[in-house]
PDB file of C-alpha atoms in Angstrom:
ATOM      1  CA  MET K 109     -13.426  -6.851  39.744  1.00  0.00           C
ATOM      2  CA  VAL K 110     -11.563  -7.573  36.524  1.00  0.00           C
ATOM      3  CA  GLU K 111      -8.545  -9.787  37.058  1.00  0.00           C
ATOM      4  CA  ILE K 112      -5.387  -8.258  35.585  1.00  0.00           C
ATOM      5  CA  PRO K 113      -2.949 -10.908  34.355  1.00  0.00           C
ATOM      6  CA  ASP K 114       0.623 -11.039  35.569  1.00  0.00           C
ATOM      7  CA  VAL K 115       2.991  -9.407  33.083  1.00  0.00           C
ATOM      8  CA  GLU K 116       6.711 -10.009  32.878  1.00  0.00           C
ATOM      9  CA  PRO K 117       8.574  -6.669  32.592  1.00  0.00           C
ATOM     10  CA  PHE K 118      10.304  -6.150  29.254  1.00  0.00           C
ATOM     11  CA  LEU K 119      12.790  -3.518  28.078  1.00  0.00           C
ATOM     12  CA  ASP K 120      14.784  -3.037  24.915  1.00  0.00           C
ATOM     13  CA  ASP K 121      16.632   0.273  24.777  1.00  0.00           C
ATOM     14  CA  PHE K 122      18.750  -0.815  21.788  1.00  0.00           C
ATOM     15  CA  ASP K 123      21.953  -0.384  23.732  1.00  0.00           C
ATOM     16  CA  GLY K 124      24.736  -1.812  21.593  1.00  0.00           C
ATOM     17  CA  ASP K 125      25.370  -2.104  17.884  1.00  0.00           C
ATOM     18  CA  THR K 126      23.275  -5.140  16.939  1.00  0.00           C
ATOM     19  CA  LEU K 127      19.574  -5.988  16.942  1.00  0.00           C
ATOM     20  CA  ASP K 128      18.521  -8.568  19.533  1.00  0.00           C
ATOM     21  CA  GLU K 129      17.302 -11.253  17.144  1.00  0.00           C
ATOM     22  CA  SER K 130      16.042 -13.357  20.028  1.00  0.00           C
ATOM     23  CA  VAL K 131      13.318 -10.682  20.265  1.00  0.00           C
ATOM     24  CA  TRP K 132      13.061  -9.067  16.821  1.00  0.00           C
ATOM     25  CA  LEU K 133      12.739 -10.315  13.257  1.00  0.00           C
ATOM     26  CA  PRO K 134      13.947  -7.610  10.811  1.00  0.00           C
ATOM     27  CA  SER K 135      11.480  -8.526   8.073  1.00  0.00           C
ATOM     28  CA  TYR K 136       7.864  -7.491   7.442  1.00  0.00           C
ATOM     29  CA  LEU K 137       5.228 -10.249   7.241  1.00  0.00           C
ATOM     30  CA  PRO K 138       7.633 -12.370   5.197  1.00  0.00           C
ATOM     31  CA  ALA K 139       5.270 -15.296   4.550  1.00  0.00           C
ATOM     32  CA  TRP K 140       3.640 -13.332   1.713  1.00  0.00           C
ATOM     33  CA  SER K 141       6.981 -12.874  -0.076  1.00  0.00           C
ATOM     34  CA  SER K 142      10.159 -14.094   1.646  1.00  0.00           C
ATOM     35  CA  LEU K 143      12.471 -13.164   4.498  1.00  0.00           C
ATOM     36  CA  ALA K 144      14.941 -11.728   1.988  1.00  0.00           C
ATOM     37  CA  GLU K 145      12.413  -9.739  -0.071  1.00  0.00           C
ATOM     38  CA  ALA K 146      10.751  -8.308   3.045  1.00  0.00           C
ATOM     39  CA  ALA K 147      14.008  -7.479   4.851  1.00  0.00           C
ATOM     40  CA  ALA K 148      14.317  -4.133   6.627  1.00  0.00           C
ATOM     41  CA  THR K 149      16.956  -1.492   6.158  1.00  0.00           C
ATOM     42  CA  TYR K 150      18.103  -0.663   9.669  1.00  0.00           C
ATOM     43  CA  VAL K 151      20.974   0.157  11.962  1.00  0.00           C
ATOM     44  CA  VAL K 152      21.371  -0.003  15.738  1.00  0.00           C
ATOM     45  CA  ALA K 153      23.703   2.687  17.099  1.00  0.00           C
ATOM     46  CA  ASP K 154      23.806   5.324  19.830  1.00  0.00           C
ATOM     47  CA  SER K 155      21.113   3.402  21.773  1.00  0.00           C
ATOM     48  CA  LEU K 156      18.647   3.847  18.892  1.00  0.00           C
ATOM     49  CA  LEU K 157      17.044   1.588  16.321  1.00  0.00           C
ATOM     50  CA  ARG K 158      16.867   3.387  12.974  1.00  0.00           C
ATOM     51  CA  LEU K 159      14.584   1.924  10.322  1.00  0.00           C
ATOM     52  CA  SER K 160      14.758   3.622   6.924  1.00  0.00           C
ATOM     53  CA  ILE K 161      13.693   3.227   3.296  1.00  0.00           C
ATOM     54  CA  PRO K 162      16.523   4.342   0.984  1.00  0.00           C
ATOM     55  CA  PRO K 163      15.813   4.989  -2.723  1.00  0.00           C
ATOM     56  CA  GLN K 164      17.213   1.623  -3.810  1.00  0.00           C
ATOM     57  CA  GLN K 165      14.924  -0.403  -1.545  1.00  0.00           C
ATOM     58  CA  GLY K 166      12.403  -2.407  -3.545  1.00  0.00           C
ATOM     59  CA  VAL K 167       8.629  -2.649  -3.359  1.00  0.00           C
ATOM     60  CA  TRP K 168       7.197  -4.988  -0.719  1.00  0.00           C
ATOM     61  CA  CYS K 169       5.237  -8.014  -1.930  1.00  0.00           C
ATOM     62  CA  ALA K 170       5.369  -6.609  -5.454  1.00  0.00           C
ATOM     63  CA  ARG K 171       3.458  -9.461  -7.068  1.00  0.00           C
ATOM     64  CA  ASP K 172       0.360  -9.102  -4.892  1.00  0.00           C
ATOM     65  CA  HIS K 173       0.046  -5.791  -3.046  1.00  0.00           C
ATOM     66  CA  ARG K 174      -1.767  -2.889  -4.687  1.00  0.00           C
ATOM     67  CA  PRO K 175      -1.068  -0.026  -4.478  1.00  0.00           C
ATOM     68  CA  PRO K 176       2.705  -0.529  -4.228  1.00  0.00           C
ATOM     69  CA  ILE K 177       4.349   0.094  -0.872  1.00  0.00           C
ATOM     70  CA  ARG K 178       7.881  -0.011   0.457  1.00  0.00           C
ATOM     71  CA  VAL K 179       8.475  -0.832   4.107  1.00  0.00           C
ATOM     72  CA  SER K 180      11.169  -1.392   6.704  1.00  0.00           C
ATOM     73  CA  ALA K 181       9.986  -3.109   9.873  1.00  0.00           C
ATOM     74  CA  VAL K 182      10.903  -5.277  12.807  1.00  0.00           C
ATOM     75  CA  GLN K 183       8.402  -7.590  14.493  1.00  0.00           C
ATOM     76  CA  SER K 184       8.564  -9.595  17.702  1.00  0.00           C
ATOM     77  CA  GLY K 185       6.924 -12.741  16.328  1.00  0.00           C
ATOM     78  CA  ASN K 186       6.379 -14.639  13.083  1.00  0.00           C
ATOM     79  CA  PHE K 187       4.246 -17.541  11.900  1.00  0.00           C
ATOM     80  CA  SER K 188       2.754 -19.119   8.788  1.00  0.00           C
ATOM     81  CA  GLY K 189       1.349 -22.294   7.357  1.00  0.00           C
ATOM     82  CA  PRO K 190       2.949 -24.190   4.470  1.00  0.00           C
ATOM     83  CA  VAL K 191       3.590 -22.732   1.020  1.00  0.00           C
ATOM     84  CA  GLY K 192       0.335 -22.415  -0.911  1.00  0.00           C
ATOM     85  CA  SER K 193      -1.846 -22.210   2.207  1.00  0.00           C
ATOM     86  CA  THR K 194      -3.737 -19.113   3.319  1.00  0.00           C
ATOM     87  CA  VAL K 195      -2.399 -19.343   6.902  1.00  0.00           C
ATOM     88  CA  GLY K 196      -0.310 -16.285   7.739  1.00  0.00           C
ATOM     89  CA  GLN K 197      -0.244 -13.025   9.653  1.00  0.00           C
ATOM     90  CA  GLN K 198      -2.248  -9.975   8.554  1.00  0.00           C
ATOM     91  CA  PRO K 199      -3.242 -11.103   5.040  1.00  0.00           C
ATOM     92  CA  PHE K 200      -4.107  -8.021   2.996  1.00  0.00           C
ATOM     93  CA  ARG K 201      -6.648  -9.646   0.653  1.00  0.00           C
ATOM     94  CA  ASP K 202      -8.843 -12.729   0.463  1.00  0.00           C
ATOM     95  CA  GLY K 203      -7.175 -15.791  -0.991  1.00  0.00           C
ATOM     96  CA  LEU K 204      -3.626 -14.608  -0.388  1.00  0.00           C
ATOM     97  CA  THR K 205      -1.270 -17.600  -0.231  1.00  0.00           C
ATOM     98  CA  VAL K 206       2.010 -18.215   1.557  1.00  0.00           C
ATOM     99  CA  ARG K 207       5.057 -17.950  -0.710  1.00  0.00           C
ATOM    100  CA  GLU K 208       7.685 -18.892   1.901  1.00  0.00           C
ATOM    101  CA  GLU K 209       6.832 -20.976   4.945  1.00  0.00           C
ATOM    102  CA  GLN K 210       7.962 -19.391   8.213  1.00  0.00           C
ATOM    103  CA  GLU K 211       9.284 -21.140  11.290  1.00  0.00           C
ATOM    104  CA  PRO K 212       7.263 -20.143  14.371  1.00  0.00           C
ATOM    105  CA  PHE K 213       9.129 -17.363  16.184  1.00  0.00           C
ATOM    106  CA  TRP K 214       7.865 -15.894  19.428  1.00  0.00           C
ATOM    107  CA  GLY K 215      10.403 -13.273  20.495  1.00  0.00           C
ATOM    108  CA  TRP K 216       8.124 -11.161  22.703  1.00  0.00           C
ATOM    109  CA  THR K 217       4.394 -11.836  22.802  1.00  0.00           C
ATOM    110  CA  PRO K 218       2.623 -10.233  25.788  1.00  0.00           C
ATOM    111  CA  SER K 219      -1.083 -10.663  26.484  1.00  0.00           C
ATOM    112  CA  GLY K 220      -1.555  -7.446  28.449  1.00  0.00           C
ATOM    113  CA  GLY K 221       0.253  -4.744  30.384  1.00  0.00           C
ATOM    114  CA  PHE K 222       1.445  -1.191  29.968  1.00  0.00           C
ATOM    115  CA  VAL K 223       3.318  -1.156  26.656  1.00  0.00           C
ATOM    116  CA  GLU K 224       5.194   1.954  25.575  1.00  0.00           C
ATOM    117  CA  VAL K 225       7.300   2.888  22.565  1.00  0.00           C
ATOM    118  CA  ARG K 226       9.454   6.011  22.530  1.00  0.00           C
ATOM    119  CA  MET K 227      10.004   6.965  18.913  1.00  0.00           C
ATOM    120  CA  ARG K 228      10.077   9.647  16.247  1.00  0.00           C
ATOM    121  CA  GLY K 229       9.577   9.634  12.506  1.00  0.00           C
ATOM    122  CA  VAL K 230      10.825  11.502   9.470  1.00  0.00           C
ATOM    123  CA  VAL K 231       7.912  11.368   7.030  1.00  0.00           C
ATOM    124  CA  THR K 232       6.437  13.387   4.167  1.00  0.00           C
ATOM    125  CA  ALA K 233       3.093  13.301   2.361  1.00  0.00           C
ATOM    126  CA  ARG K 234       4.079   9.960   0.797  1.00  0.00           C
ATOM    127  CA  SER K 235       5.114   8.119   3.976  1.00  0.00           C
ATOM    128  CA  MET K 236       4.054   7.094   7.491  1.00  0.00           C
ATOM    129  CA  PHE K 237       5.268   5.280  10.612  1.00  0.00           C
ATOM    130  CA  ALA K 238       3.514   3.132  13.182  1.00  0.00           C
ATOM    131  CA  ALA K 239       3.736   0.832  16.193  1.00  0.00           C
ATOM    132  CA  TRP K 240       1.065  -1.819  16.573  1.00  0.00           C
ATOM    133  CA  MET K 241       0.327  -5.173  18.225  1.00  0.00           C
ATOM    134  CA  ILE K 242      -1.103  -8.047  16.176  1.00  0.00           C
ATOM    135  CA  GLY K 243      -2.457 -11.446  17.083  1.00  0.00           C
ATOM    136  CA  LEU K 244      -0.129 -14.328  16.340  1.00  0.00           C
ATOM    137  CA  GLU K 245      -2.735 -15.973  14.054  1.00  0.00           C
ATOM    138  CA  ASP K 246      -1.635 -19.390  15.263  1.00  0.00           C
ATOM    139  CA  GLN K 247      -5.412 -19.750  15.533  1.00  0.00           C
ATOM    140  CA  PRO K 248      -7.445 -17.977  12.803  1.00  0.00           C
ATOM    141  CA  GLU K 249      -9.539 -15.859  15.163  1.00  0.00           C
ATOM    142  CA  ARG K 250      -6.467 -14.569  17.083  1.00  0.00           C
ATOM    143  CA  CYS K 251      -5.936 -11.894  14.454  1.00  0.00           C
ATOM    144  CA  ALA K 252      -7.018  -8.506  15.832  1.00  0.00           C
ATOM    145  CA  GLU K 253      -4.793  -5.436  15.902  1.00  0.00           C
ATOM    146  CA  LEU K 254      -4.122  -3.095  18.818  1.00  0.00           C
ATOM    147  CA  CYS K 255      -2.645   0.022  17.216  1.00  0.00           C
ATOM    148  CA  ILE K 256      -0.536   2.063  19.633  1.00  0.00           C
ATOM    149  CA  ALA K 257       0.225   4.889  17.197  1.00  0.00           C
ATOM    150  CA  GLU K 258      -0.013   5.510  13.462  1.00  0.00           C
ATOM    151  CA  ILE K 259       1.119   8.808  11.918  1.00  0.00           C
ATOM    152  CA  PHE K 260       0.844   9.725   8.240  1.00  0.00           C
ATOM    153  CA  GLY K 261       3.067  12.458   6.883  1.00  0.00           C
ATOM    154  CA  ASP K 262       0.134  14.193   5.179  1.00  0.00           C
ATOM    155  CA  ALA K 263      -1.516  14.554   8.620  1.00  0.00           C
ATOM    156  CA  VAL K 264       1.396  16.663   9.940  1.00  0.00           C
ATOM    157  CA  ARG K 265       0.691  20.406   9.880  1.00  0.00           C
ATOM    158  CA  ALA K 266       2.938  23.436   9.881  1.00  0.00           C
ATOM    159  CA  ASP K 267       1.255  24.611  13.098  1.00  0.00           C
ATOM    160  CA  GLY K 268       3.164  21.914  15.014  1.00  0.00           C
ATOM    161  CA  SER K 269       0.363  19.366  15.233  1.00  0.00           C
ATOM    162  CA  CYS K 270      -0.318  15.935  13.805  1.00  0.00           C
ATOM    163  CA  ALA K 271      -3.085  13.335  13.811  1.00  0.00           C
ATOM    164  CA  VAL K 272      -2.196  10.240  15.855  1.00  0.00           C
ATOM    165  CA  GLY K 273      -4.229   7.152  15.028  1.00  0.00           C
ATOM    166  CA  SER K 274      -4.867   4.490  17.682  1.00  0.00           C
ATOM    167  CA  GLY K 275      -7.395   1.836  18.575  1.00  0.00           C
ATOM    168  CA  LEU K 276      -8.661  -1.591  17.562  1.00  0.00           C
ATOM    169  CA  HIS K 277      -9.005  -3.335  14.228  1.00  0.00           C
ATOM    170  CA  ALA K 278     -11.123  -6.469  14.564  1.00  0.00           C
ATOM    171  CA  PHE K 279     -10.293  -8.124  11.218  1.00  0.00           C
ATOM    172  CA  ARG K 280     -11.641 -11.692  11.617  1.00  0.00           C
ATOM    173  CA  ASP K 281     -11.905 -11.793  15.429  1.00  0.00           C
ATOM    174  CA  PRO K 282     -15.634 -12.003  16.294  1.00  0.00           C
ATOM    175  CA  ASP K 283     -15.025 -10.951  19.903  1.00  0.00           C
ATOM    176  CA  VAL K 284     -13.406  -7.592  19.068  1.00  0.00           C
ATOM    177  CA  GLU K 285     -15.292  -4.483  17.931  1.00  0.00           C
ATOM    178  CA  GLU K 286     -13.726  -2.153  15.367  1.00  0.00           C
ATOM    179  CA  ASP K 287     -12.818   1.079  17.180  1.00  0.00           C
ATOM    180  CA  PHE K 288     -10.129   3.228  15.580  1.00  0.00           C
ATOM    181  CA  ASP K 289      -9.716   6.979  15.283  1.00  0.00           C
ATOM    182  CA  ALA K 290      -7.045   9.627  14.776  1.00  0.00           C
ATOM    183  CA  VAL K 291      -6.789  12.460  17.312  1.00  0.00           C
ATOM    184  CA  ARG K 292      -5.014  15.690  16.433  1.00  0.00           C
ATOM    185  CA  LEU K 293      -2.383  16.574  19.033  1.00  0.00           C
ATOM    186  CA  PRO K 294      -0.016  19.544  19.426  1.00  0.00           C
ATOM    187  CA  ILE K 295       3.152  17.490  18.910  1.00  0.00           C
ATOM    188  CA  ASP K 296       5.877  17.295  16.288  1.00  0.00           C
ATOM    189  CA  PRO K 297       6.304  13.613  15.334  1.00  0.00           C
ATOM    190  CA  ALA K 298       9.860  14.323  14.184  1.00  0.00           C
ATOM    191  CA  GLU K 299      10.720  14.737  17.870  1.00  0.00           C
ATOM    192  CA  LEU K 300      10.832  11.847  20.348  1.00  0.00           C
ATOM    193  CA  HIS K 301       7.516  11.118  22.042  1.00  0.00           C
ATOM    194  CA  THR K 302       6.269   8.198  24.116  1.00  0.00           C
ATOM    195  CA  TYR K 303       3.262   6.378  22.678  1.00  0.00           C
ATOM    196  CA  ALA K 304       1.669   3.806  24.961  1.00  0.00           C
ATOM    197  CA  VAL K 305      -1.262   1.509  25.604  1.00  0.00           C
ATOM    198  CA  ASP K 306      -2.490   0.425  29.025  1.00  0.00           C
ATOM    199  CA  TRP K 307      -3.879  -2.934  27.934  1.00  0.00           C
ATOM    200  CA  ARG K 308      -6.246  -4.622  30.377  1.00  0.00           C
ATOM    201  CA  PRO K 309      -8.760  -7.444  29.897  1.00  0.00           C
ATOM    202  CA  ASP K 310     -11.778  -5.093  29.784  1.00  0.00           C
ATOM    203  CA  ARG K 311     -10.330  -1.979  28.118  1.00  0.00           C
ATOM    204  CA  ALA K 312      -7.295  -0.395  26.562  1.00  0.00           C
ATOM    205  CA  GLN K 313      -6.257   3.210  27.114  1.00  0.00           C
ATOM    206  CA  PHE K 314      -3.969   4.944  24.625  1.00  0.00           C
ATOM    207  CA  LEU K 315      -1.569   7.609  25.810  1.00  0.00           C
ATOM    208  CA  VAL K 316       0.896  10.069  24.306  1.00  0.00           C
ATOM    209  CA  ASP K 317       3.566  11.426  26.637  1.00  0.00           C
ATOM    210  CA  GLY K 318       1.582  10.173  29.604  1.00  0.00           C
ATOM    211  CA  GLU K 319      -1.721  11.812  28.638  1.00  0.00           C
ATOM    212  CA  GLN K 320      -4.699   9.654  27.694  1.00  0.00           C
ATOM    213  CA  VAL K 321      -6.008  10.352  24.183  1.00  0.00           C
ATOM    214  CA  ARG K 322      -8.394   7.424  23.611  1.00  0.00           C
ATOM    215  CA  SER K 323      -9.988   4.438  25.345  1.00  0.00           C
ATOM    216  CA  VAL K 324     -11.588   1.323  23.850  1.00  0.00           C
ATOM    217  CA  ARG K 325     -13.522  -1.624  25.240  1.00  0.00           C
ATOM    218  CA  ARG K 326     -12.855  -5.358  25.035  1.00  0.00           C
ATOM    219  CA  PRO K 327      -9.367  -5.547  23.544  1.00  0.00           C
ATOM    220  CA  PRO K 328      -7.911  -8.955  22.664  1.00  0.00           C
ATOM    221  CA  ARG K 329      -6.951 -11.162  25.593  1.00  0.00           C
ATOM    222  CA  TYR K 330      -4.553 -13.420  23.710  1.00  0.00           C
ATOM    223  CA  PRO K 331      -0.805 -13.048  23.083  1.00  0.00           C
ATOM    224  CA  MET K 332       0.193 -10.430  20.526  1.00  0.00           C
ATOM    225  CA  GLN K 333       3.442  -9.404  18.862  1.00  0.00           C
ATOM    226  CA  LEU K 334       4.708  -5.872  18.300  1.00  0.00           C
ATOM    227  CA  VAL K 335       5.470  -4.429  14.865  1.00  0.00           C
ATOM    228  CA  LEU K 336       7.515  -1.240  14.399  1.00  0.00           C
ATOM    229  CA  ALA K 337       7.503   0.026  10.833  1.00  0.00           C
ATOM    230  CA  VAL K 338       7.995   2.908   8.427  1.00  0.00           C
ATOM    231  CA  PHE K 339       6.178   2.924   5.071  1.00  0.00           C
ATOM    232  CA  ASP K 340       6.609   4.682   1.744  1.00  0.00           C
ATOM    233  CA  PHE K 341       3.871   4.999  -0.900  1.00  0.00           C
ATOM    234  CA  PRO K 342       5.535   5.489  -4.320  1.00  0.00           C
ATOM    235  CA  ASP K 343       2.228   6.345  -6.032  1.00  0.00           C
ATOM    236  CA  ARG K 344       2.029   9.480  -3.878  1.00  0.00           C
ATOM    237  CA  ALA K 345       5.381  10.845  -5.046  1.00  0.00           C
ATOM    238  CA  ALA K 346       5.226  14.471  -6.158  1.00  0.00           C
ATOM    239  CA  GLY K 347       7.842  16.915  -7.380  1.00  0.00           C
ATOM    240  CA  ASP K 348      11.188  16.770  -5.642  1.00  0.00           C
ATOM    241  CA  ASP K 349      10.022  14.742  -2.623  1.00  0.00           C
ATOM    242  CA  ASP K 350      13.165  12.637  -2.273  1.00  0.00           C
ATOM    243  CA  ALA K 351      13.310  12.487   1.536  1.00  0.00           C
ATOM    244  CA  VAL K 352      14.274   9.108   3.005  1.00  0.00           C
ATOM    245  CA  PRO K 353      11.484   7.956   5.370  1.00  0.00           C
ATOM    246  CA  GLU K 354      12.847   6.989   8.772  1.00  0.00           C
ATOM    247  CA  LEU K 355      11.567   5.634  12.070  1.00  0.00           C
ATOM    248  CA  VAL K 356      13.859   6.104  15.063  1.00  0.00           C
ATOM    249  CA  VAL K 357      13.034   4.045  18.159  1.00  0.00           C
ATOM    250  CA  ASP K 358      14.600   4.916  21.507  1.00  0.00           C
ATOM    251  CA  LEU K 359      13.016   2.168  23.600  1.00  0.00           C
ATOM    252  CA  VAL K 360      10.266  -0.415  23.921  1.00  0.00           C
ATOM    253  CA  ARG K 361       9.109  -1.188  27.441  1.00  0.00           C
ATOM    254  CA  SER K 362       6.352  -3.213  29.086  1.00  0.00           C
ATOM    255  CA  GLN K 363       5.335  -3.523  32.701  1.00  0.00           C
ATOM    256  CA  PRO K 364       2.174  -4.442  34.640  1.00  0.00           C
ATOM    257  CA  SER K 365      -0.873  -2.285  33.910  1.00  0.00           C
ATOM    258  CA  ARG K 366      -1.340   0.798  36.014  1.00  0.00           C
ATOM    259  CA  ARG K 367      -3.947   0.131  38.682  1.00  0.00           C
TER     260      ARG K 367
END
């Protein structure tokens, strides 16, 4: 029998008018640029977290990332090595170096359990939104990704369906096998849906609105942080596509895995 670790229940329903900064950092992987340059555009109101990318928001990590992207995100942990080192979270190319050293921040870093995010996104062919868990990278091999949901605007169809990506990205973790796919579902991502992972030591099951859509083997067994983000890809702009990408999060909740 596989032993299921104890999991402390967690809930953030964004009740109030401020972000709980004991849990969330409103900046996306800031070691590769800075906290200020990677800062999110967001508001907390009406028991919702709204992340958006207005026209005036700049390109993320403009000196290094190609193609250009813009992003607004919150993450429940943060870590890096000193300036000039290659120690940081989710480096996007070999040899990338830290531009601003980050103080270790562990707001919410579970190592298993039933994790769910109720959210919706306003996206077009040039944007996407996602919720994913990443290793803290306090040790180099603790770097895998457990993607709860990833939805690109160009995968949304007029028939009321969209492709929902989920699964594992191994990156540099030798104990994790790459296993990621996008499943087309009859849902409108502009409406609120609950995306979840039942994360156990031997497997992880991905669910949308309570229905299993995928299952993978041997997920990470180390602490991970959650990232909630909306992205814009300026190179994909076409015509009069001036919509403001937005991710609206109703709640994040974790509890012991379903047995």
